[in-house]
PDB file of C-alpha atoms and ligand atoms in Angstrom:
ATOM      1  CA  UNK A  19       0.000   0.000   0.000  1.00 46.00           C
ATOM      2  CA  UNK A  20       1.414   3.182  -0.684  1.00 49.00           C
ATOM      3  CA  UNK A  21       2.523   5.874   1.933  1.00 54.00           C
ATOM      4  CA  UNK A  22      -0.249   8.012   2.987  1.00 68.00           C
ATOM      5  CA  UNK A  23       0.207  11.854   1.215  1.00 83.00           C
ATOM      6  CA  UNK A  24       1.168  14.086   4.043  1.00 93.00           C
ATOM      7  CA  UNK A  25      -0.646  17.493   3.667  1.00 97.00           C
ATOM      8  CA  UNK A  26       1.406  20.664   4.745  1.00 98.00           C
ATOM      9  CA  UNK A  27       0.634  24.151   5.560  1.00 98.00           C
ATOM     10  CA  UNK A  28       2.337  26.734   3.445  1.00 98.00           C
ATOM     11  CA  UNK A  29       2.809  29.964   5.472  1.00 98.00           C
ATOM     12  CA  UNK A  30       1.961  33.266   3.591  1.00 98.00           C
ATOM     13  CA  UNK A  31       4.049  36.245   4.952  1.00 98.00           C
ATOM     14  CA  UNK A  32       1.648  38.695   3.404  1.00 97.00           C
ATOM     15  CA  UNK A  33       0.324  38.277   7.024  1.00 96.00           C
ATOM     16  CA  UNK A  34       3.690  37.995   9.188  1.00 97.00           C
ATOM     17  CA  UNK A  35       5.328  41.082  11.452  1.00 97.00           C
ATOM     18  CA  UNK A  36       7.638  42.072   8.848  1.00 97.00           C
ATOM     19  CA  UNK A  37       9.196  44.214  11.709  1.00 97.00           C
ATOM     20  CA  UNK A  38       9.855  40.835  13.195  1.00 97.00           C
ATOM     21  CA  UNK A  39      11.088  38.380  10.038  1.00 98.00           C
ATOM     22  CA  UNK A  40      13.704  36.461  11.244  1.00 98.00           C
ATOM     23  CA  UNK A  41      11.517  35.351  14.371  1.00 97.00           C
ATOM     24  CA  UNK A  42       8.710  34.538  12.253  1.00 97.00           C
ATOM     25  CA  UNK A  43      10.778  32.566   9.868  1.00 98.00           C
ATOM     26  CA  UNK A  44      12.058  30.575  12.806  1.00 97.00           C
ATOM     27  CA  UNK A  45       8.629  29.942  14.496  1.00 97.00           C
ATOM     28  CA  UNK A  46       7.566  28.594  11.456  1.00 96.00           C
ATOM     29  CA  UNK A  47      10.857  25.605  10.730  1.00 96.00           C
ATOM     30  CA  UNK A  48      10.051  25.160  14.514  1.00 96.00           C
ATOM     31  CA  UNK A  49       6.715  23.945  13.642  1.00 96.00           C
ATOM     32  CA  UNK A  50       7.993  21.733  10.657  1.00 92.00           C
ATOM     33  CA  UNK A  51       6.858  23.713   7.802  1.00 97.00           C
ATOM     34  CA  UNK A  52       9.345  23.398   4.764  1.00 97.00           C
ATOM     35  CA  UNK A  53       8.117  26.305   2.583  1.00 98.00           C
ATOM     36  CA  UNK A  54       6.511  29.898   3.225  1.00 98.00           C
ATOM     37  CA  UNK A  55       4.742  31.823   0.213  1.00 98.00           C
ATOM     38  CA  UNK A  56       5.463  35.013  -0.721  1.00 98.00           C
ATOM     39  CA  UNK A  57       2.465  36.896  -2.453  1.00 98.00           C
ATOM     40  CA  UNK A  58       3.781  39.122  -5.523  1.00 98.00           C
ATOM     41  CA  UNK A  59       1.483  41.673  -6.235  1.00 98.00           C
ATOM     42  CA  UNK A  60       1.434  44.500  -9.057  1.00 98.00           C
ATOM     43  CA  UNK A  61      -1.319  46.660  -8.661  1.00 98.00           C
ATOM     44  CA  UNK A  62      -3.225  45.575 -11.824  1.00 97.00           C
ATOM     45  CA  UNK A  63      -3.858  41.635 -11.487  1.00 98.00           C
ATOM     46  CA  UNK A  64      -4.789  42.450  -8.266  1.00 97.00           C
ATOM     47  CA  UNK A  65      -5.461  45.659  -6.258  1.00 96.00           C
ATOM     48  CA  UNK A  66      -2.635  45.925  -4.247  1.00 97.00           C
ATOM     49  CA  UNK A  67       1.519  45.768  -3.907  1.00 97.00           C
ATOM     50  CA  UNK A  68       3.388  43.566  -2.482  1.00 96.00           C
ATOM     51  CA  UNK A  69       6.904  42.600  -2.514  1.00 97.00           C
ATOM     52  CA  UNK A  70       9.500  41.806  -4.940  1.00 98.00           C
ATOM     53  CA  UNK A  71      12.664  39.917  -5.919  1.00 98.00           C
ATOM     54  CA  UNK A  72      14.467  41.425  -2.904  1.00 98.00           C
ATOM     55  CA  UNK A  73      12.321  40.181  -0.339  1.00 98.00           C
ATOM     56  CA  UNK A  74      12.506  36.312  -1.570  1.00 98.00           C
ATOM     57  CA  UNK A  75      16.607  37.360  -1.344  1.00 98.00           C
ATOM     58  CA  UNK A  76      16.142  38.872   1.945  1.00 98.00           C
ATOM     59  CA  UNK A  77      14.280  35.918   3.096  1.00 98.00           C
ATOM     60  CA  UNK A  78      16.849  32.805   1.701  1.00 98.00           C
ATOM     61  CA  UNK A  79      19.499  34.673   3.104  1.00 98.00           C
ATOM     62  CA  UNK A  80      17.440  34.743   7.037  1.00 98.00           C
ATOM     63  CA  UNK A  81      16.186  31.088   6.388  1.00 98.00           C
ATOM     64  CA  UNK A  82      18.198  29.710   3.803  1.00 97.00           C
ATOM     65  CA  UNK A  83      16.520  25.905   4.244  1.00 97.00           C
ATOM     66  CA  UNK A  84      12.947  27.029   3.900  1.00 98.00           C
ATOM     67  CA  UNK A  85      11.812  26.620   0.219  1.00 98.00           C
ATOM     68  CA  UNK A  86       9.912  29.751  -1.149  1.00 98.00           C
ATOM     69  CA  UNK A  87       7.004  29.961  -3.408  1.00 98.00           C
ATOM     70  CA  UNK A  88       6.294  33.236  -5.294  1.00 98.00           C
ATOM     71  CA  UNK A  89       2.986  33.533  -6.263  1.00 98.00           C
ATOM     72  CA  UNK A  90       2.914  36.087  -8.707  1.00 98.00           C
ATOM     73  CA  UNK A  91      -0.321  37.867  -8.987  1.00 98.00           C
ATOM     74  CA  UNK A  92       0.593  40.199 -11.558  1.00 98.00           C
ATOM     75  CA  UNK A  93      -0.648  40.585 -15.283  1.00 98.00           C
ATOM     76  CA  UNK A  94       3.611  39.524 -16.882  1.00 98.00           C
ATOM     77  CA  UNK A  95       4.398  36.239 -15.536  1.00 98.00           C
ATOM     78  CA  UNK A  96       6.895  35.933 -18.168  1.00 97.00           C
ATOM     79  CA  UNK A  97       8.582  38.837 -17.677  1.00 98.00           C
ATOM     80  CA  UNK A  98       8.706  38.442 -13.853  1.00 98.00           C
ATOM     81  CA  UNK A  99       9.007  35.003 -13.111  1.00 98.00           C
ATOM     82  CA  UNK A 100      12.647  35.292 -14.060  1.00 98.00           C
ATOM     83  CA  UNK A 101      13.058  38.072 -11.282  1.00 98.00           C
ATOM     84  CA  UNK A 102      12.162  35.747  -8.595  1.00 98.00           C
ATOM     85  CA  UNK A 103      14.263  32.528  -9.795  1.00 98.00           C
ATOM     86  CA  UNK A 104      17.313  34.913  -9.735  1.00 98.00           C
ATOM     87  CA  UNK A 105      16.166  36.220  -6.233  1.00 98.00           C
ATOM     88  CA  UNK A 106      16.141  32.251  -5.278  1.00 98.00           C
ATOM     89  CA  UNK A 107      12.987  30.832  -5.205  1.00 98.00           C
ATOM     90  CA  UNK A 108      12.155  27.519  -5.206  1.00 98.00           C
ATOM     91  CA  UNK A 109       9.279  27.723  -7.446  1.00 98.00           C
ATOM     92  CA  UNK A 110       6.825  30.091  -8.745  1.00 98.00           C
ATOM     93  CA  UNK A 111       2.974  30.205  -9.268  1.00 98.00           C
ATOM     94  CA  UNK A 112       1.474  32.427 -11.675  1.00 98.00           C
ATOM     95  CA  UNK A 113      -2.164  32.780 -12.563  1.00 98.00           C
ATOM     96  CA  UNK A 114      -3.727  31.049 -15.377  1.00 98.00           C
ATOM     97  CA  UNK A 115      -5.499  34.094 -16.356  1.00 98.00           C
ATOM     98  CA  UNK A 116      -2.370  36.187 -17.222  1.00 98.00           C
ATOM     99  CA  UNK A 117      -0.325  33.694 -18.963  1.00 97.00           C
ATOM    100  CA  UNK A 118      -0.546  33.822 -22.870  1.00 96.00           C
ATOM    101  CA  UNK A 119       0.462  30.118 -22.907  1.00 97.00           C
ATOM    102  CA  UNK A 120       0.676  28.651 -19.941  1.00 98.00           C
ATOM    103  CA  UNK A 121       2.064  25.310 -20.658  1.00 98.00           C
ATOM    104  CA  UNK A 122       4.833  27.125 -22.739  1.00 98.00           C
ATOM    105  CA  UNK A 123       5.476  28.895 -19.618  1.00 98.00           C
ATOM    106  CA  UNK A 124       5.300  26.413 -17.432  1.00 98.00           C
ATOM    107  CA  UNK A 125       7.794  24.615 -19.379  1.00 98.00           C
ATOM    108  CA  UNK A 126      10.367  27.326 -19.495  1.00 98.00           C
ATOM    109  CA  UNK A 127      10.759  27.611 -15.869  1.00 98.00           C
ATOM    110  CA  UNK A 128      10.527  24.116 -15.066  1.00 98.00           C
ATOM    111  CA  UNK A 129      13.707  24.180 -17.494  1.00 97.00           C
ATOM    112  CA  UNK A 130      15.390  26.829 -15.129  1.00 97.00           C
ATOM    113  CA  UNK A 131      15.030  23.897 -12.291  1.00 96.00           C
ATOM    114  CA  UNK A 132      12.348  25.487 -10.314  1.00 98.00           C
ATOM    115  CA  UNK A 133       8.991  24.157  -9.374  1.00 98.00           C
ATOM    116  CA  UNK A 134       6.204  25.429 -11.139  1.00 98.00           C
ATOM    117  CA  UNK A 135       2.947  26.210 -10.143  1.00 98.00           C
ATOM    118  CA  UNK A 136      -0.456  27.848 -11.584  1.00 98.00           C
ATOM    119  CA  UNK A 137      -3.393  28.996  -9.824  1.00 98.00           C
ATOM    120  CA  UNK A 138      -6.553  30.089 -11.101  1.00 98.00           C
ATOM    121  CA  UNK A 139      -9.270  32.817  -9.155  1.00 98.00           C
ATOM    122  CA  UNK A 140     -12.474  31.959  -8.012  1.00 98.00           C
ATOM    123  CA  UNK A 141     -13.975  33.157 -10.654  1.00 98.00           C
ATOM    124  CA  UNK A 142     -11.799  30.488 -13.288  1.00 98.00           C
ATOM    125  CA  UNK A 143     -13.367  27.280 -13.922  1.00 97.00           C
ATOM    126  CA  UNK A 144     -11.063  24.384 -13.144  1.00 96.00           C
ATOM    127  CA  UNK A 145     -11.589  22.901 -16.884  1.00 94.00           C
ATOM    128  CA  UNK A 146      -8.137  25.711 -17.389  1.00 90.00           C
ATOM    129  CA  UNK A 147      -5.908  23.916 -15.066  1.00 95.00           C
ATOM    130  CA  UNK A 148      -6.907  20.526 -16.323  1.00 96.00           C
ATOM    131  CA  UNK A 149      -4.613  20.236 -19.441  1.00 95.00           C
ATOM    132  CA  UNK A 150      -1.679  21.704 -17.212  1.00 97.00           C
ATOM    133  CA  UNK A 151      -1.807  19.257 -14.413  1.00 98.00           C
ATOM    134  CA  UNK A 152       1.103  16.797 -16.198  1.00 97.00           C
ATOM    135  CA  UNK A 153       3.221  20.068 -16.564  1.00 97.00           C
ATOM    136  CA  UNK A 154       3.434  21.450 -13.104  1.00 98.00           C
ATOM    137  CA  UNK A 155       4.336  20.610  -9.355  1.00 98.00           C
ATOM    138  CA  UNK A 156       1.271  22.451  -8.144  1.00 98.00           C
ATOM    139  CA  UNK A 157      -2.527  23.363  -8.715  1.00 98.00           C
ATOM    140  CA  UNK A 158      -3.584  26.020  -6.937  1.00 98.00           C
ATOM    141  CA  UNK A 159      -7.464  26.732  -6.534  1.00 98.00           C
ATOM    142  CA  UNK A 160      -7.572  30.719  -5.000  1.00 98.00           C
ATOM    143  CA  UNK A 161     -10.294  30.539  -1.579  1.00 98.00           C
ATOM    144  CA  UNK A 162     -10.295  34.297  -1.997  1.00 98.00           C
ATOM    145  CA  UNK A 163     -10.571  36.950  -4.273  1.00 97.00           C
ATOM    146  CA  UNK A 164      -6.932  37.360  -4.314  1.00 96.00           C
ATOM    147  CA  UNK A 165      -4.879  41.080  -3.185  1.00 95.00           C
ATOM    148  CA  UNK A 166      -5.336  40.767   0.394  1.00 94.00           C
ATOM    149  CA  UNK A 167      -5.234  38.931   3.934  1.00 92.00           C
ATOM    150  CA  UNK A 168      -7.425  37.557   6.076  1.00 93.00           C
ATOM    151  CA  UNK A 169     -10.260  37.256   4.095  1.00 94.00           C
ATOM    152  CA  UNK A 170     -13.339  34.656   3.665  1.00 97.00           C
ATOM    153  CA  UNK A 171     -12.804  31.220   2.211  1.00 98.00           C
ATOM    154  CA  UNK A 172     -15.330  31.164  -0.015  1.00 98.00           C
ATOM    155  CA  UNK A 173     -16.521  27.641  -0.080  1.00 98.00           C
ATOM    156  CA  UNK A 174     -18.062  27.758  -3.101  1.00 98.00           C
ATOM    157  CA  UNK A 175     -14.619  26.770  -4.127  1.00 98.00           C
ATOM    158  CA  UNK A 176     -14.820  22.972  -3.108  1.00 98.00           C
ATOM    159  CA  UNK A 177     -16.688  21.514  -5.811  1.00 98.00           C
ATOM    160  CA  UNK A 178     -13.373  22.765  -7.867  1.00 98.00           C
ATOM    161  CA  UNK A 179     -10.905  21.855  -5.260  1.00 98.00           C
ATOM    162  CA  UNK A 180     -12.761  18.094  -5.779  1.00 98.00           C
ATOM    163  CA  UNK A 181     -13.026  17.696  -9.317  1.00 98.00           C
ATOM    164  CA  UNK A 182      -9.525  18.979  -9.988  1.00 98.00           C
ATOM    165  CA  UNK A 183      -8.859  15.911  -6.641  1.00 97.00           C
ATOM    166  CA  UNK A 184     -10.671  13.164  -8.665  1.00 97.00           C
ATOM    167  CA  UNK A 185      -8.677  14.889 -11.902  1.00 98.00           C
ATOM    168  CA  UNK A 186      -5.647  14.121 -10.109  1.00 97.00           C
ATOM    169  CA  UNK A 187      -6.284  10.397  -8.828  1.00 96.00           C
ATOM    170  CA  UNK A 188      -7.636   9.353 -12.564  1.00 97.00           C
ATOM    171  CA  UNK A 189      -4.145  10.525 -13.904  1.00 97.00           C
ATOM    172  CA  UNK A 190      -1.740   9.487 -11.137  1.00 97.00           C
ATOM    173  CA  UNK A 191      -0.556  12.459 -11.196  1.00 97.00           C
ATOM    174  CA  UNK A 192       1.453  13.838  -7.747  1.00 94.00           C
ATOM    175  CA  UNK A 193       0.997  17.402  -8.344  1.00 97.00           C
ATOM    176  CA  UNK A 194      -0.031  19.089  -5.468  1.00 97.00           C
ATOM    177  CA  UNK A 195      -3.498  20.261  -5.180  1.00 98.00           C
ATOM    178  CA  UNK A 196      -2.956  23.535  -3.017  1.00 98.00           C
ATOM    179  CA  UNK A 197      -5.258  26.637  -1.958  1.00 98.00           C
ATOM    180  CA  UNK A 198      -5.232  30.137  -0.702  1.00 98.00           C
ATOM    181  CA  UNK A 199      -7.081  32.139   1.108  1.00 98.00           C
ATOM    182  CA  UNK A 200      -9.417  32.157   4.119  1.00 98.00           C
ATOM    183  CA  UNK A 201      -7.675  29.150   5.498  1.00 98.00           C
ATOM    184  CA  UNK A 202      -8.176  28.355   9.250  1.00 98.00           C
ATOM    185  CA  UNK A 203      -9.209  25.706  12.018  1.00 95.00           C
ATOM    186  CA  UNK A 204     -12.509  25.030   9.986  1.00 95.00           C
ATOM    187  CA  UNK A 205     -12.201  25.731   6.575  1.00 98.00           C
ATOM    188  CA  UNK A 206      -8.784  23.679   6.589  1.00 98.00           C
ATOM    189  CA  UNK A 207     -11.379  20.748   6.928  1.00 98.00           C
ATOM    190  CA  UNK A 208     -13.300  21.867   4.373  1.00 98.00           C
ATOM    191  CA  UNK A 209     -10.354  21.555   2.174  1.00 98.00           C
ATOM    192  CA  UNK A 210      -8.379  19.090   2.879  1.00 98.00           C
ATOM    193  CA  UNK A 211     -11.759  17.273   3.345  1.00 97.00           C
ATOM    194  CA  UNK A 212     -12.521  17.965  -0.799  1.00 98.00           C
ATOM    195  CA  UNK A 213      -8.722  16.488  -1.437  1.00 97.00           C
ATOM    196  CA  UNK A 214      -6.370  19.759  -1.114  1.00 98.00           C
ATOM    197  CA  UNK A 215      -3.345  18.307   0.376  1.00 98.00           C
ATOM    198  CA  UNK A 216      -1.472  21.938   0.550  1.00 98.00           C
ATOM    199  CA  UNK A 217      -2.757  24.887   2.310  1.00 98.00           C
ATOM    200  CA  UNK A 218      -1.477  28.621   2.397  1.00 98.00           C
ATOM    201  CA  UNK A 219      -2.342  30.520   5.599  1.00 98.00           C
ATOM    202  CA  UNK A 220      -1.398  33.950   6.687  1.00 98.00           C
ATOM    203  CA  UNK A 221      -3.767  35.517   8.784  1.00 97.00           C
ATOM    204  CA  UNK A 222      -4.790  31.394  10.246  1.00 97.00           C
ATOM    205  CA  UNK A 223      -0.574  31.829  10.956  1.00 98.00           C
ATOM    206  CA  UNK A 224       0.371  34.834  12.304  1.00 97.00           C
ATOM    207  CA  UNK A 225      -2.909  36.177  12.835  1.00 96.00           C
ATOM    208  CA  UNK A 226      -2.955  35.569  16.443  1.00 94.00           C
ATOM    209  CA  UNK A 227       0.222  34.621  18.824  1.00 93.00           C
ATOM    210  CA  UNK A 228       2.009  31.903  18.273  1.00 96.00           C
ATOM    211  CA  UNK A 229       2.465  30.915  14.623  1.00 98.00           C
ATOM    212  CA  UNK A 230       4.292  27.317  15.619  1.00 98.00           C
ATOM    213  CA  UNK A 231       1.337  26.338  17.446  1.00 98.00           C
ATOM    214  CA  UNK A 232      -1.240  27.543  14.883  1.00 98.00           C
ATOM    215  CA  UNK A 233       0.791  25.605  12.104  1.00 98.00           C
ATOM    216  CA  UNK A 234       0.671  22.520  14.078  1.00 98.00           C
ATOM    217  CA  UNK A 235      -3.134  22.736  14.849  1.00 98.00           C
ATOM    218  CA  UNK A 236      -3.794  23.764  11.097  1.00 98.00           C
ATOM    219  CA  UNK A 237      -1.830  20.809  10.000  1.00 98.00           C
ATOM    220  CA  UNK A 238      -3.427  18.355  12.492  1.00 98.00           C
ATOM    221  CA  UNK A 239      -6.655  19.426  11.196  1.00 98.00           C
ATOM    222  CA  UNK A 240      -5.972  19.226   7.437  1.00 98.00           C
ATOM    223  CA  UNK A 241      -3.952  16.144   7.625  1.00 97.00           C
ATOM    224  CA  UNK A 242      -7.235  14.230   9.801  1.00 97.00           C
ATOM    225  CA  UNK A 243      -9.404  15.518   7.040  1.00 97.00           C
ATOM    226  CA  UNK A 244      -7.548  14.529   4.177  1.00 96.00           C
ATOM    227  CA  UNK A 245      -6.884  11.084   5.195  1.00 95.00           C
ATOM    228  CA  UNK A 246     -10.747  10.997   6.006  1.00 93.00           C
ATOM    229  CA  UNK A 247     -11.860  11.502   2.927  1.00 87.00           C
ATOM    230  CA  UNK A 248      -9.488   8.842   1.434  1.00 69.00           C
ATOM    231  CA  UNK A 249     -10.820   6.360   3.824  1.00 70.00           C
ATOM    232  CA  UNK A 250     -14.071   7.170   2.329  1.00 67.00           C
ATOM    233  CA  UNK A 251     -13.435   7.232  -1.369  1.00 63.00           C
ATOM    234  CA  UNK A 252     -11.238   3.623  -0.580  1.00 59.00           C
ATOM    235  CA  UNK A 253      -8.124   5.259  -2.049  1.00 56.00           C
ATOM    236  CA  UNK A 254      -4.650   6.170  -0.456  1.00 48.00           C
ATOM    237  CA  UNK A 255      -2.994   8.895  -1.426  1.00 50.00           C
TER     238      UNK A 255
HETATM  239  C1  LIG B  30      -3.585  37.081  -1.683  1.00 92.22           C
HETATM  240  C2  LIG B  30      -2.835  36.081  -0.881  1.00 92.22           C
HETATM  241  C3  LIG B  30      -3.557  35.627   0.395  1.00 92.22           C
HETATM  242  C4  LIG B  30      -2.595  35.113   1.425  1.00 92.22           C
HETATM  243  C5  LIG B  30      -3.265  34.261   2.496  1.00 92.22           C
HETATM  244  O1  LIG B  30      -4.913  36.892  -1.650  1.00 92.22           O
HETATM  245  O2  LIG B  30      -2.543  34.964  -1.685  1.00 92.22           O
HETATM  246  O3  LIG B  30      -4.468  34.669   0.033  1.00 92.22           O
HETATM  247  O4  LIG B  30      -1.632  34.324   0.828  1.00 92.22           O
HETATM  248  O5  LIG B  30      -4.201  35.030   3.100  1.00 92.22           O
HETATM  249  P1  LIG B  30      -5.055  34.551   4.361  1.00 92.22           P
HETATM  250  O6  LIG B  30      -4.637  33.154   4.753  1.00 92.22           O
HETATM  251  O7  LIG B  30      -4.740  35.553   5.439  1.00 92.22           O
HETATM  252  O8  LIG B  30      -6.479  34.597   3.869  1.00 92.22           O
END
């Protein structure tokens, strides 16, 4: 029988005490978590700004063995992708809806060594991430409108987060299935319970004290959840 999946928590710093980065960064290894995200914004994909290739430096260079996603919500994924591999990340997500080919694009930075990921808004039906799934390391299904923090998973997002699941399991594929947005102690059920088995959390993190603990409770959660649901669909993931 094969090893269960593990799910893991993905910190988003969009949410952490910037004032206070190096402690966050270490509350968050000392709760096990192997990877933070770091939420690119432009100002026209979404409507807001937020950090660039000098923070992903900044942040290798303070925590050099956490991984770090960039998820690029901004309208040149082709143009800035680059930015961020340079800075050192370990992967990048853009957004479906701003790449002119995204399975051209996914290729090219999978050939720069990096993990790749795409993520599509609420609004995006998952039928746009289903011919990418064999090119990437992760699918990532957007809880929120994203631009912000702290907002409300919007669980009209589940029946996607399951089909794009069942998508998954009919292929064999091990791309991750991961969302953002709204994540805490209950919705992390709701998710992991429809088959995500990666969850970003920023405000469900560093929202309230103690970030190590909150990982560990969100991941507790998710993990119970997603091995649930496998019990009940007879598979094991
Ligand atoms: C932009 C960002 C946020 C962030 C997590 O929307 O992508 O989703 O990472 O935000 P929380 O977990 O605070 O909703």
């Amino acid at each position: 029988m094969a090893p269960a999946r593990r799910v893991q928590i993905v910190p988003s710093l969009l949410s952490a005490d910037l004032a206070r980065l190096p402690e966050a960064l270490k509350q968050v290894q000392s709760a096990g978590a192997a990877e933070v995200t770091v939420d690119v914004m432009d100002g026209h994909f979404v409507a807001n700004l937020a950090f660039g290739p000098d923070f992903v430096r900044t942040v290798k260079r303070l925590a050099p063995d956490l991984r770090v996603d960039a998820h690029l919500m901004v309208t040149n994924p082709e143009t800035t992708a680059p930015w961020f591999i340079e800075a050192g990340a370990d992967s990048v997500t853009f957004h479906w809806e701003a790449a002119s080919d995204a399975r051209a694009l996914a290729r090219r930075l999978r050939a720069r060594g990096v993990a790749v990921g795409v993520a599509i808004k609420p609004a995006t039906a998952a039928e746009g991430l289903l011919p990418l799934l064999g090119e990437v390391d992760t699918a990532l299904v957007m809880t929120v409108e994203p631009g912000f923090g702290g907002a409300r998973f919007l669980e009209g997002m589940l029946p996607k987060i399951a089909s794009l699941r069942r998508a998954l399991d009919e292929r064999g594929l091990a791309c991750r299935l991961q969302v953002d947005g709204g994540v805490n102690g209950d919705t992390a059920a709701l998710a992991a319970s429809a088959g995500a088995d990666s969850l970003v959390a920023g405000a469900g993190v560093f929202g309230k004290p103690d970030a190590a603990e909150n990982i560990r409770v969100l991941l507790q959660i998710a993990q119970a959840a997603f091995d649930g649901r496998n019990k009940q669909e007879g598979t094991c993931l």
